[in-house]
Amino acid sequence: MHTSEHRPLDNHSGFGLSAFYVSLVLTLGAYLGAGVVSSSVDFALGYQSAERGRRWSSKLPDPITRIQTLVAKTAMSAVLSPVTATAILLTCKFALHMDTPHFGQLWIYSVCASIRRGDRSNHHFAGRRTRVAGGHALLRRLGGALVRGGSFPLQTVPSPYRWLAQFDPMRQIDDGVRAILYFDARGDAGLTRGWIMIAVGCFVGLALGLIVAWIRDHGGHQRLTSHQITAAHAHFRSTVSLAATAGGTQHESGGKPAPRAAAPDRRNATESTAPSQAAPRVFGRVRNSYGDVVPLAAVTLLSLNGSQLGRIGTQSDGSYEIDAPASGACLLLATADDHQPHAAIVQIGDRLRCHDVVLSGLRGTVPA
C-alpha cells in the first residue's frame, strides 16, 4: 500500500505553522503600533508626559475631545499599518525564505487585518478603565491561545472555546492567511469569512469606540474646556514672564535676590476674622513629586468660563488659602518656576475645601 499527503506543504512552511506565526506577528505589530500612536498623540496634546532617559517633558493641554482624539489615532494607525505589514512580509519572504504564494493578495489581506487590529487597540485605549473594556479583557484571558489557531486544532478544545473562536480577531486573521498560503486563496477555506470579520470588526469597533468616548466626554469625565485651557495657558505665560523678570532683577543687582514683599500671615488673619469662615474657601499645600513643599508658587482660582476669581502665592511651608466668591465647580491652577503647571476642577462647598497640589516634575533635565 502506498500513501501520500493530500495537500503536501512546501519545505519552508514551518510544518504548517507559518500562517499562525505570520498572524501572530501581524497582531503584535499592529498592537504595538497603536500603542506608540496613542502615546504620541496624548503627549502632543498635553494629556501625557514623556520621559527619555533623564529628561522629563510635558506640554500644556490642548482643547480637544476624546472623540476627536480617537478619530486622529484611528487615522494615524491606518497610515502606519501598511508600513508594519510590509516590513513583516518582506522579512518573512526574503530573510526567512518562507513560502509565500499569492504574495500580492497576502499583502492586501495583511494590511487590512493590521488596520482592523490597530483600530481595535485604539478603541480599547479610548474605553479603558470601563466595565466594557474590563469585561472584554476577562473574556480574552479566558480564551487564551486555545482559540487562535496554533498547536491546538479547534476539534480538540471544549465547545465553549470553539464558539469563542468564531469571534476571536486573531483566529479570523489566521484562517485567512492559512487559506492564502496553503489552500490557493480559496474563499471556502476561510478567506471569505476572514474578509467579512475584518469589515464587521472595523465597523462595530469604531462604533463602540465612539460611543464610549462620547459617554466619557459627557458623563462627568470630560477634559478641560477651551475656556479653561485658554485661561491656563495665559496664566502660565504670565507666570513665566514674571519669573523671567525676577531673574533679570536678580542679575542686575549683582546676583542678590530682589527683596520680596512680605506675604500676609493668612493663619493670623483667619484667627482674627473668625466670622469670615462662613465664606467659601479653598486651602491646601503645594508639593513637588518628591514630597517637598514648593514655596512662592502661584495658585489661581478660575471660574468655568475662564475668569479669574482669586490669585495668591504659597507661603514658605507650601500652604495657600483662597477665598471663593461662591460655591460650585472652579478651576484651580498652580504654577511654579521650573515645574509643570497643575490644573484641576474642584468642587467648593459652603465653607472650606481642601485641595493639595502635587506638581508632577521639573521642566527640562531632572537631576539624578
PDB file of C-alpha atoms in Angstrom, residues 38-333:
ATOM      1  CA  SER A  38      -1.767  56.576  21.260  1.00  0.00           C
ATOM      2  CA  SER A  39       1.120  57.678  23.492  1.00  0.00           C
ATOM      3  CA  SER A  40       2.495  60.089  20.880  1.00  0.00           C
ATOM      4  CA  VAL A  41      -0.878  61.743  20.277  1.00  0.00           C
ATOM      5  CA  ASP A  42      -1.615  62.093  24.006  1.00  0.00           C
ATOM      6  CA  PHE A  43       1.824  63.644  24.570  1.00  0.00           C
ATOM      7  CA  ALA A  44       1.417  66.039  21.634  1.00  0.00           C
ATOM      8  CA  LEU A  45      -1.965  67.146  23.012  1.00  0.00           C
ATOM      9  CA  GLY A  46      -0.612  67.670  26.538  1.00  0.00           C
ATOM     10  CA  TYR A  47      -2.505  64.834  28.261  1.00  0.00           C
ATOM     11  CA  GLN A  48       0.502  62.582  28.876  1.00  0.00           C
ATOM     12  CA  SER A  49       4.095  63.196  29.893  1.00  0.00           C
ATOM     13  CA  ALA A  50       7.175  61.677  28.278  1.00  0.00           C
ATOM     14  CA  GLU A  51      10.404  60.524  29.875  1.00  0.00           C
ATOM     15  CA  ARG A  52      13.511  59.977  27.744  1.00  0.00           C
ATOM     16  CA  GLY A  53      16.453  58.949  29.869  1.00  0.00           C
ATOM     17  CA  ARG A  54      16.971  61.667  32.466  1.00  0.00           C
ATOM     18  CA  ARG A  55      14.796  64.173  30.641  1.00  0.00           C
ATOM     19  CA  TRP A  56      11.144  64.541  31.612  1.00  0.00           C
ATOM     20  CA  SER A  57       8.879  66.709  29.496  1.00  0.00           C
ATOM     21  CA  SER A  58       5.212  67.604  29.227  1.00  0.00           C
ATOM     22  CA  LYS A  59       3.011  70.155  27.473  1.00  0.00           C
ATOM     23  CA  LEU A  60       0.062  72.291  28.361  1.00  0.00           C
ATOM     24  CA  PRO A  61      -3.206  70.607  27.283  1.00  0.00           C
ATOM     25  CA  ASP A  62      -4.972  71.486  24.046  1.00  0.00           C
ATOM     26  CA  PRO A  63      -8.759  71.800  23.727  1.00  0.00           C
ATOM     27  CA  ILE A  64      -9.835  68.519  22.128  1.00  0.00           C
ATOM     28  CA  THR A  65     -12.477  65.925  22.930  1.00  0.00           C
ATOM     29  CA  ARG A  66     -11.930  62.189  23.258  1.00  0.00           C
ATOM     30  CA  ILE A  67     -13.931  61.609  20.083  1.00  0.00           C
ATOM     31  CA  GLN A  68     -11.587  63.850  18.110  1.00  0.00           C
ATOM     32  CA  THR A  69      -8.609  62.147  19.717  1.00  0.00           C
ATOM     33  CA  LEU A  70      -9.963  58.695  18.815  1.00  0.00           C
ATOM     34  CA  VAL A  71     -10.516  59.707  15.186  1.00  0.00           C
ATOM     35  CA  ALA A  72      -6.972  61.089  14.961  1.00  0.00           C
ATOM     36  CA  LYS A  73      -5.454  57.946  16.478  1.00  0.00           C
ATOM     37  CA  THR A  74      -7.505  55.701  14.182  1.00  0.00           C
ATOM     38  CA  ALA A  75      -6.377  57.608  11.086  1.00  0.00           C
ATOM     39  CA  MET A  76      -2.722  57.532  12.128  1.00  0.00           C
ATOM     40  CA  SER A  77      -2.879  53.794  12.879  1.00  0.00           C
ATOM     41  CA  ALA A  78      -4.414  53.185   9.460  1.00  0.00           C
ATOM     42  CA  VAL A  79      -1.476  55.016   7.859  1.00  0.00           C
ATOM     43  CA  LEU A  80       1.079  53.113   9.938  1.00  0.00           C
ATOM     44  CA  SER A  81      -0.432  49.645   9.337  1.00  0.00           C
ATOM     45  CA  PRO A  82       0.770  49.249   5.700  1.00  0.00           C
ATOM     46  CA  VAL A  83       4.313  50.045   6.828  1.00  0.00           C
ATOM     47  CA  THR A  84       4.377  47.403   9.568  1.00  0.00           C
ATOM     48  CA  ALA A  85       2.622  44.773   7.426  1.00  0.00           C
ATOM     49  CA  THR A  86       5.019  45.333   4.529  1.00  0.00           C
ATOM     50  CA  ALA A  87       8.055  45.065   6.796  1.00  0.00           C
ATOM     51  CA  ILE A  88       6.760  41.810   8.301  1.00  0.00           C
ATOM     52  CA  LEU A  89       6.007  40.163   4.966  1.00  0.00           C
ATOM     53  CA  LEU A  90       9.274  41.237   3.364  1.00  0.00           C
ATOM     54  CA  THR A  91      11.174  39.826   6.343  1.00  0.00           C
ATOM     55  CA  CYS A  92       9.305  36.534   6.045  1.00  0.00           C
ATOM     56  CA  LYS A  93       9.891  36.262   2.305  1.00  0.00           C
ATOM     57  CA  PHE A  94      13.479  37.433   1.879  1.00  0.00           C
ATOM     58  CA  ALA A  95      15.096  36.982   5.309  1.00  0.00           C
ATOM     59  CA  LEU A  96      13.348  33.788   6.465  1.00  0.00           C
ATOM     60  CA  HIS A  97      12.694  32.433   2.934  1.00  0.00           C
ATOM     61  CA  MET A  98       9.127  31.488   3.816  1.00  0.00           C
ATOM     62  CA  ASP A  99       6.957  30.157   1.005  1.00  0.00           C
ATOM     63  CA  THR A 100       4.538  32.965   0.149  1.00  0.00           C
ATOM     64  CA  PRO A 101       2.249  32.081  -2.771  1.00  0.00           C
ATOM     65  CA  HIS A 102      -0.192  34.813  -3.841  1.00  0.00           C
ATOM     66  CA  PHE A 103       2.085  37.412  -2.246  1.00  0.00           C
ATOM     67  CA  GLY A 104       0.055  40.383  -3.527  1.00  0.00           C
ATOM     68  CA  GLN A 105      -3.186  39.057  -2.110  1.00  0.00           C
ATOM     69  CA  LEU A 106      -1.436  38.162   1.136  1.00  0.00           C
ATOM     70  CA  TRP A 107      -0.102  41.715   1.387  1.00  0.00           C
ATOM     71  CA  ILE A 108      -3.546  43.280   0.875  1.00  0.00           C
ATOM     72  CA  TYR A 109      -5.115  40.947   3.421  1.00  0.00           C
ATOM     73  CA  SER A 110      -2.323  41.576   5.945  1.00  0.00           C
ATOM     74  CA  VAL A 111      -2.639  45.355   5.601  1.00  0.00           C
ATOM     75  CA  CYS A 112      -6.411  45.273   6.159  1.00  0.00           C
ATOM     76  CA  ALA A 113      -6.008  42.892   9.099  1.00  0.00           C
ATOM     77  CA  SER A 114      -3.390  45.187  10.661  1.00  0.00           C
ATOM     78  CA  ILE A 115      -5.680  48.200  10.237  1.00  0.00           C
ATOM     79  CA  ARG A 116      -8.523  46.309  11.897  1.00  0.00           C
ATOM     80  CA  ARG A 117      -6.294  45.185  14.801  1.00  0.00           C
ATOM     81  CA  GLY A 118      -4.789  48.649  15.293  1.00  0.00           C
ATOM     82  CA  ASP A 119      -8.220  50.285  15.321  1.00  0.00           C
ATOM     83  CA  ARG A 120      -9.392  47.748  17.883  1.00  0.00           C
ATOM     84  CA  SER A 121      -6.467  48.645  20.149  1.00  0.00           C
ATOM     85  CA  ASN A 122      -7.261  52.353  19.870  1.00  0.00           C
ATOM     86  CA  HIS A 123     -10.884  51.662  20.769  1.00  0.00           C
ATOM     87  CA  HIS A 124      -9.716  49.813  23.865  1.00  0.00           C
ATOM     88  CA  PHE A 125      -7.465  52.721  24.803  1.00  0.00           C
ATOM     89  CA  ALA A 126     -10.450  55.068  24.442  1.00  0.00           C
ATOM     90  CA  GLY A 127     -12.603  52.904  26.726  1.00  0.00           C
ATOM     91  CA  ARG A 128     -10.040  51.688  29.246  1.00  0.00           C
ATOM     92  CA  ARG A 129     -10.979  51.663  32.924  1.00  0.00           C
ATOM     93  CA  THR A 130     -14.564  50.993  31.887  1.00  0.00           C
ATOM     94  CA  ARG A 131     -16.669  47.935  32.543  1.00  0.00           C
ATOM     95  CA  VAL A 132     -16.892  47.168  28.832  1.00  0.00           C
ATOM     96  CA  ALA A 133     -13.121  47.062  28.394  1.00  0.00           C
ATOM     97  CA  GLY A 134     -12.639  45.135  31.651  1.00  0.00           C
ATOM     98  CA  GLY A 135     -15.205  42.500  30.690  1.00  0.00           C
ATOM     99  CA  HIS A 136     -13.719  42.088  27.223  1.00  0.00           C
ATOM    100  CA  ALA A 137     -10.210  41.691  28.691  1.00  0.00           C
ATOM    101  CA  LEU A 138     -11.541  38.981  31.019  1.00  0.00           C
ATOM    102  CA  LEU A 139     -13.163  37.200  28.070  1.00  0.00           C
ATOM    103  CA  ARG A 140      -9.898  37.364  26.123  1.00  0.00           C
ATOM    104  CA  ARG A 141      -7.974  35.848  29.018  1.00  0.00           C
ATOM    105  CA  LEU A 142     -10.475  33.005  29.271  1.00  0.00           C
ATOM    106  CA  GLY A 143      -9.946  32.157  25.604  1.00  0.00           C
ATOM    107  CA  GLY A 144      -6.165  32.478  25.602  1.00  0.00           C
ATOM    108  CA  ALA A 145      -4.156  30.719  22.954  1.00  0.00           C
ATOM    109  CA  LEU A 146      -6.646  27.848  22.634  1.00  0.00           C
ATOM    110  CA  VAL A 147      -8.757  29.650  20.031  1.00  0.00           C
ATOM    111  CA  ARG A 148      -6.015  31.319  17.977  1.00  0.00           C
ATOM    112  CA  GLY A 149      -5.114  28.504  15.636  1.00  0.00           C
ATOM    113  CA  GLY A 150      -1.716  27.485  16.950  1.00  0.00           C
ATOM    114  CA  SER A 151      -0.841  23.953  18.018  1.00  0.00           C
ATOM    115  CA  PHE A 152      -4.398  23.206  19.166  1.00  0.00           C
ATOM    116  CA  PRO A 153      -6.928  22.317  16.462  1.00  0.00           C
ATOM    117  CA  LEU A 154     -10.412  23.519  17.305  1.00  0.00           C
ATOM    118  CA  GLN A 155     -11.685  19.930  17.236  1.00  0.00           C
ATOM    119  CA  THR A 156      -9.566  19.136  20.319  1.00  0.00           C
ATOM    120  CA  VAL A 157     -10.737  22.008  22.570  1.00  0.00           C
ATOM    121  CA  PRO A 158     -14.002  22.252  24.559  1.00  0.00           C
ATOM    122  CA  SER A 159     -17.096  23.578  22.829  1.00  0.00           C
ATOM    123  CA  PRO A 160     -17.079  26.997  24.633  1.00  0.00           C
ATOM    124  CA  TYR A 161     -13.666  27.726  23.141  1.00  0.00           C
ATOM    125  CA  ARG A 162     -14.815  26.634  19.688  1.00  0.00           C
ATOM    126  CA  TRP A 163     -17.712  29.089  19.996  1.00  0.00           C
ATOM    127  CA  LEU A 164     -15.350  31.854  21.131  1.00  0.00           C
ATOM    128  CA  ALA A 165     -13.089  31.165  18.141  1.00  0.00           C
ATOM    129  CA  GLN A 166     -15.869  32.340  15.818  1.00  0.00           C
ATOM    130  CA  PHE A 167     -15.314  35.901  17.113  1.00  0.00           C
ATOM    131  CA  ASP A 168     -11.642  35.967  18.038  1.00  0.00           C
ATOM    132  CA  PRO A 169      -9.894  38.502  15.747  1.00  0.00           C
ATOM    133  CA  MET A 170      -6.586  36.671  15.569  1.00  0.00           C
ATOM    134  CA  ARG A 171      -8.341  33.421  14.716  1.00  0.00           C
ATOM    135  CA  GLN A 172     -10.047  35.091  11.766  1.00  0.00           C
ATOM    136  CA  ILE A 173      -6.729  36.570  10.606  1.00  0.00           C
ATOM    137  CA  ASP A 174      -5.087  33.163  10.909  1.00  0.00           C
ATOM    138  CA  ASP A 175      -7.818  31.444   8.883  1.00  0.00           C
ATOM    139  CA  GLY A 176      -7.463  33.969   6.063  1.00  0.00           C
ATOM    140  CA  VAL A 177      -3.657  33.767   5.991  1.00  0.00           C
ATOM    141  CA  ARG A 178      -3.817  29.945   6.078  1.00  0.00           C
ATOM    142  CA  ALA A 179      -6.241  29.918   3.139  1.00  0.00           C
ATOM    143  CA  ILE A 180      -3.900  32.114   1.086  1.00  0.00           C
ATOM    144  CA  LEU A 181      -0.727  30.189   1.930  1.00  0.00           C
ATOM    145  CA  TYR A 182      -1.969  26.583   1.901  1.00  0.00           C
ATOM    146  CA  PHE A 183      -5.291  26.421   0.001  1.00  0.00           C
ATOM    147  CA  ASP A 184      -4.661  28.503  -3.119  1.00  0.00           C
ATOM    148  CA  ALA A 185      -6.507  31.558  -1.656  1.00  0.00           C
ATOM    149  CA  ARG A 186      -9.872  29.791  -1.776  1.00  0.00           C
ATOM    150  CA  GLY A 187     -12.777  31.609  -0.172  1.00  0.00           C
ATOM    151  CA  ASP A 188     -14.403  28.471   1.277  1.00  0.00           C
ATOM    152  CA  ALA A 189     -11.158  27.645   3.121  1.00  0.00           C
ATOM    153  CA  GLY A 190     -11.640  30.593   5.493  1.00  0.00           C
ATOM    154  CA  LEU A 191     -10.652  33.578   3.376  1.00  0.00           C
ATOM    155  CA  THR A 192     -14.213  34.804   2.788  1.00  0.00           C
ATOM    156  CA  ARG A 193     -15.055  34.625   6.473  1.00  0.00           C
ATOM    157  CA  GLY A 194     -11.806  36.436   7.272  1.00  0.00           C
ATOM    158  CA  TRP A 195     -12.713  39.347   4.983  1.00  0.00           C
ATOM    159  CA  ILE A 196     -16.223  39.531   6.452  1.00  0.00           C
ATOM    160  CA  MET A 197     -14.960  39.557  10.035  1.00  0.00           C
ATOM    161  CA  ILE A 198     -12.395  42.262   9.226  1.00  0.00           C
ATOM    162  CA  ALA A 199     -15.122  44.509   7.776  1.00  0.00           C
ATOM    163  CA  VAL A 200     -17.589  43.829  10.589  1.00  0.00           C
ATOM    164  CA  GLY A 201     -14.886  44.253  13.224  1.00  0.00           C
ATOM    165  CA  CYS A 202     -13.802  47.640  11.848  1.00  0.00           C
ATOM    166  CA  PHE A 203     -17.379  48.962  11.750  1.00  0.00           C
ATOM    167  CA  VAL A 204     -18.501  47.609  15.120  1.00  0.00           C
ATOM    168  CA  GLY A 205     -15.231  48.501  16.855  1.00  0.00           C
ATOM    169  CA  LEU A 206     -15.277  52.091  15.597  1.00  0.00           C
ATOM    170  CA  ALA A 207     -18.936  52.499  16.593  1.00  0.00           C
ATOM    171  CA  LEU A 208     -18.315  51.162  20.111  1.00  0.00           C
ATOM    172  CA  GLY A 209     -15.187  53.277  20.497  1.00  0.00           C
ATOM    173  CA  LEU A 210     -17.044  56.454  19.519  1.00  0.00           C
ATOM    174  CA  ILE A 211     -19.915  55.609  21.876  1.00  0.00           C
ATOM    175  CA  VAL A 212     -17.582  55.009  24.822  1.00  0.00           C
ATOM    176  CA  ALA A 213     -15.626  58.210  24.055  1.00  0.00           C
ATOM    177  CA  TRP A 214     -18.881  60.192  23.862  1.00  0.00           C
ATOM    178  CA  ILE A 215     -20.073  58.757  27.190  1.00  0.00           C
ATOM    179  CA  ARG A 216     -16.797  59.658  28.878  1.00  0.00           C
ATOM    180  CA  ASP A 217     -16.875  63.165  27.415  1.00  0.00           C
ATOM    181  CA  HIS A 218     -20.439  63.790  28.606  1.00  0.00           C
ATOM    182  CA  GLY A 219     -20.578  61.607  31.712  1.00  0.00           C
ATOM    183  CA  GLY A 220     -18.540  63.576  34.227  1.00  0.00           C
ATOM    184  CA  HIS A 221     -15.118  62.615  32.840  1.00  0.00           C
ATOM    185  CA  GLN A 222     -14.818  65.475  30.378  1.00  0.00           C
ATOM    186  CA  ARG A 223     -11.489  67.107  29.733  1.00  0.00           C
ATOM    187  CA  LEU A 224     -10.875  70.779  30.322  1.00  0.00           C
ATOM    188  CA  THR A 225     -12.990  73.101  28.214  1.00  0.00           C
ATOM    189  CA  SER A 226     -11.493  75.539  25.745  1.00  0.00           C
ATOM    190  CA  HIS A 227     -12.121  78.481  28.105  1.00  0.00           C
ATOM    191  CA  GLN A 228     -10.299  76.749  30.945  1.00  0.00           C
ATOM    192  CA  ILE A 229      -7.376  75.740  28.741  1.00  0.00           C
ATOM    193  CA  THR A 230      -7.062  79.266  27.314  1.00  0.00           C
ATOM    194  CA  ALA A 231      -7.016  80.698  30.816  1.00  0.00           C
ATOM    195  CA  ALA A 232      -4.461  78.113  31.932  1.00  0.00           C
ATOM    196  CA  HIS A 233      -2.167  78.986  29.015  1.00  0.00           C
ATOM    197  CA  ALA A 234      -2.495  82.721  29.688  1.00  0.00           C
ATOM    198  CA  HIS A 235      -1.749  82.410  33.394  1.00  0.00           C
ATOM    199  CA  PHE A 236       1.159  80.061  32.747  1.00  0.00           C
ATOM    200  CA  ARG A 237       2.687  82.525  30.284  1.00  0.00           C
ATOM    201  CA  SER A 238       2.235  85.363  32.783  1.00  0.00           C
ATOM    202  CA  THR A 239       3.917  83.282  35.489  1.00  0.00           C
ATOM    203  CA  VAL A 240       6.859  82.505  33.214  1.00  0.00           C
ATOM    204  CA  SER A 241       7.249  86.177  32.283  1.00  0.00           C
ATOM    205  CA  LEU A 242       7.148  87.190  35.948  1.00  0.00           C
ATOM    206  CA  ALA A 243       9.795  84.581  36.767  1.00  0.00           C
ATOM    207  CA  ALA A 244      11.978  85.862  33.914  1.00  0.00           C
ATOM    208  CA  THR A 245      11.564  89.441  35.165  1.00  0.00           C
ATOM    209  CA  ALA A 246      12.525  88.388  38.677  1.00  0.00           C
ATOM    210  CA  GLY A 247      15.587  86.579  37.304  1.00  0.00           C
ATOM    211  CA  GLY A 248      16.637  89.716  35.402  1.00  0.00           C
ATOM    212  CA  THR A 249      16.266  91.841  38.507  1.00  0.00           C
ATOM    213  CA  GLN A 250      18.492  89.449  40.456  1.00  0.00           C
ATOM    214  CA  HIS A 251      21.128  89.571  37.712  1.00  0.00           C
ATOM    215  CA  GLU A 252      21.176  93.386  37.648  1.00  0.00           C
ATOM    216  CA  SER A 253      21.565  93.538  41.417  1.00  0.00           C
ATOM    217  CA  GLY A 254      24.767  91.509  41.305  1.00  0.00           C
ATOM    218  CA  GLY A 255      23.254  88.099  41.935  1.00  0.00           C
ATOM    219  CA  LYS A 256      21.428  89.150  45.080  1.00  0.00           C
ATOM    220  CA  PRO A 257      17.742  88.266  45.095  1.00  0.00           C
ATOM    221  CA  ALA A 258      15.384  91.157  44.815  1.00  0.00           C
ATOM    222  CA  PRO A 259      13.525  91.976  48.010  1.00  0.00           C
ATOM    223  CA  ARG A 260      10.080  90.433  48.144  1.00  0.00           C
ATOM    224  CA  ALA A 261       7.088  91.953  49.753  1.00  0.00           C
ATOM    225  CA  ALA A 262       6.193  90.236  52.985  1.00  0.00           C
ATOM    226  CA  ALA A 263       3.243  87.949  52.438  1.00  0.00           C
ATOM    227  CA  PRO A 264       0.406  88.472  54.884  1.00  0.00           C
ATOM    228  CA  ASP A 265       0.074  85.786  57.518  1.00  0.00           C
ATOM    229  CA  ARG A 266      -3.103  84.046  56.387  1.00  0.00           C
ATOM    230  CA  ARG A 267      -3.288  81.996  59.537  1.00  0.00           C
ATOM    231  CA  ASN A 268      -3.257  85.016  61.820  1.00  0.00           C
ATOM    232  CA  ALA A 269      -5.757  86.776  59.590  1.00  0.00           C
ATOM    233  CA  THR A 270      -8.025  83.775  59.775  1.00  0.00           C
ATOM    234  CA  GLU A 271      -7.834  83.667  63.547  1.00  0.00           C
ATOM    235  CA  SER A 272      -8.602  87.381  63.877  1.00  0.00           C
ATOM    236  CA  THR A 273     -11.561  87.266  61.477  1.00  0.00           C
ATOM    237  CA  ALA A 274     -13.447  84.205  62.641  1.00  0.00           C
ATOM    238  CA  PRO A 275     -16.825  85.351  61.237  1.00  0.00           C
ATOM    239  CA  SER A 276     -15.407  85.163  57.668  1.00  0.00           C
ATOM    240  CA  GLN A 277     -15.267  81.357  57.997  1.00  0.00           C
ATOM    241  CA  ALA A 278     -18.752  81.270  56.521  1.00  0.00           C
ATOM    242  CA  ALA A 279     -17.382  82.312  53.105  1.00  0.00           C
ATOM    243  CA  PRO A 280     -16.381  79.544  50.650  1.00  0.00           C
ATOM    244  CA  ARG A 281     -12.661  78.969  50.736  1.00  0.00           C
ATOM    245  CA  VAL A 282     -10.057  76.685  49.162  1.00  0.00           C
ATOM    246  CA  PHE A 283      -6.890  75.806  51.051  1.00  0.00           C
ATOM    247  CA  GLY A 284      -4.143  73.240  50.871  1.00  0.00           C
ATOM    248  CA  ARG A 285      -0.431  72.707  50.346  1.00  0.00           C
ATOM    249  CA  VAL A 286       1.706  72.607  47.197  1.00  0.00           C
ATOM    250  CA  ARG A 287       4.407  69.938  46.962  1.00  0.00           C
ATOM    251  CA  ASN A 288       6.619  68.531  44.230  1.00  0.00           C
ATOM    252  CA  SER A 289       6.821  64.915  43.083  1.00  0.00           C
ATOM    253  CA  TYR A 290       9.429  64.184  45.795  1.00  0.00           C
ATOM    254  CA  GLY A 291       7.124  65.337  48.596  1.00  0.00           C
ATOM    255  CA  ASP A 292       8.966  68.620  49.279  1.00  0.00           C
ATOM    256  CA  VAL A 293       6.954  71.801  49.735  1.00  0.00           C
ATOM    257  CA  VAL A 294       7.064  74.412  46.962  1.00  0.00           C
ATOM    258  CA  PRO A 295       7.166  77.966  48.337  1.00  0.00           C
ATOM    259  CA  LEU A 296       6.300  81.044  46.278  1.00  0.00           C
ATOM    260  CA  ALA A 297       4.143  79.040  43.850  1.00  0.00           C
ATOM    261  CA  ALA A 298       1.299  80.909  42.158  1.00  0.00           C
ATOM    262  CA  VAL A 299      -2.162  79.465  42.836  1.00  0.00           C
ATOM    263  CA  THR A 300      -5.024  80.860  40.769  1.00  0.00           C
ATOM    264  CA  LEU A 301      -8.732  80.135  41.101  1.00  0.00           C
ATOM    265  CA  LEU A 302     -10.724  80.435  37.873  1.00  0.00           C
ATOM    266  CA  SER A 303     -14.381  80.107  37.063  1.00  0.00           C
ATOM    267  CA  LEU A 304     -15.503  77.579  34.460  1.00  0.00           C
ATOM    268  CA  ASN A 305     -15.787  80.338  31.862  1.00  0.00           C
ATOM    269  CA  GLY A 306     -12.148  81.340  32.395  1.00  0.00           C
ATOM    270  CA  SER A 307     -12.485  84.468  34.561  1.00  0.00           C
ATOM    271  CA  GLN A 308     -10.119  84.852  37.493  1.00  0.00           C
ATOM    272  CA  LEU A 309     -11.656  84.555  40.944  1.00  0.00           C
ATOM    273  CA  GLY A 310      -8.527  84.809  43.067  1.00  0.00           C
ATOM    274  CA  ARG A 311      -4.754  84.504  42.991  1.00  0.00           C
ATOM    275  CA  ILE A 312      -2.209  84.031  45.764  1.00  0.00           C
ATOM    276  CA  GLY A 313       1.331  82.816  46.355  1.00  0.00           C
ATOM    277  CA  THR A 314       2.191  79.934  48.634  1.00  0.00           C
ATOM    278  CA  GLN A 315       3.998  80.532  51.923  1.00  0.00           C
ATOM    279  CA  SER A 316       7.335  79.083  52.978  1.00  0.00           C
ATOM    280  CA  ASP A 317       5.636  75.851  54.074  1.00  0.00           C
ATOM    281  CA  GLY A 318       3.851  75.484  50.706  1.00  0.00           C
ATOM    282  CA  SER A 319       0.415  76.344  52.100  1.00  0.00           C
ATOM    283  CA  TYR A 320      -2.151  78.518  50.363  1.00  0.00           C
ATOM    284  CA  GLU A 321      -5.672  79.737  51.004  1.00  0.00           C
ATOM    285  CA  ILE A 322      -8.015  81.467  48.545  1.00  0.00           C
ATOM    286  CA  ASP A 323     -11.437  82.944  49.165  1.00  0.00           C
ATOM    287  CA  ALA A 324     -14.058  81.984  46.596  1.00  0.00           C
ATOM    288  CA  PRO A 325     -16.960  84.331  45.798  1.00  0.00           C
ATOM    289  CA  ALA A 326     -19.459  81.446  45.710  1.00  0.00           C
ATOM    290  CA  SER A 327     -19.669  77.685  45.993  1.00  0.00           C
ATOM    291  CA  GLY A 328     -19.620  75.386  42.965  1.00  0.00           C
ATOM    292  CA  ALA A 329     -17.152  73.991  40.446  1.00  0.00           C
ATOM    293  CA  CYS A 330     -13.988  76.016  39.790  1.00  0.00           C
ATOM    294  CA  LEU A 331     -10.656  75.514  38.061  1.00  0.00           C
ATOM    295  CA  LEU A 332      -7.586  75.585  40.297  1.00  0.00           C
ATOM    296  CA  LEU A 333      -4.288  76.351  38.526  1.00  0.00           C
TER     297      LEU A 333
END
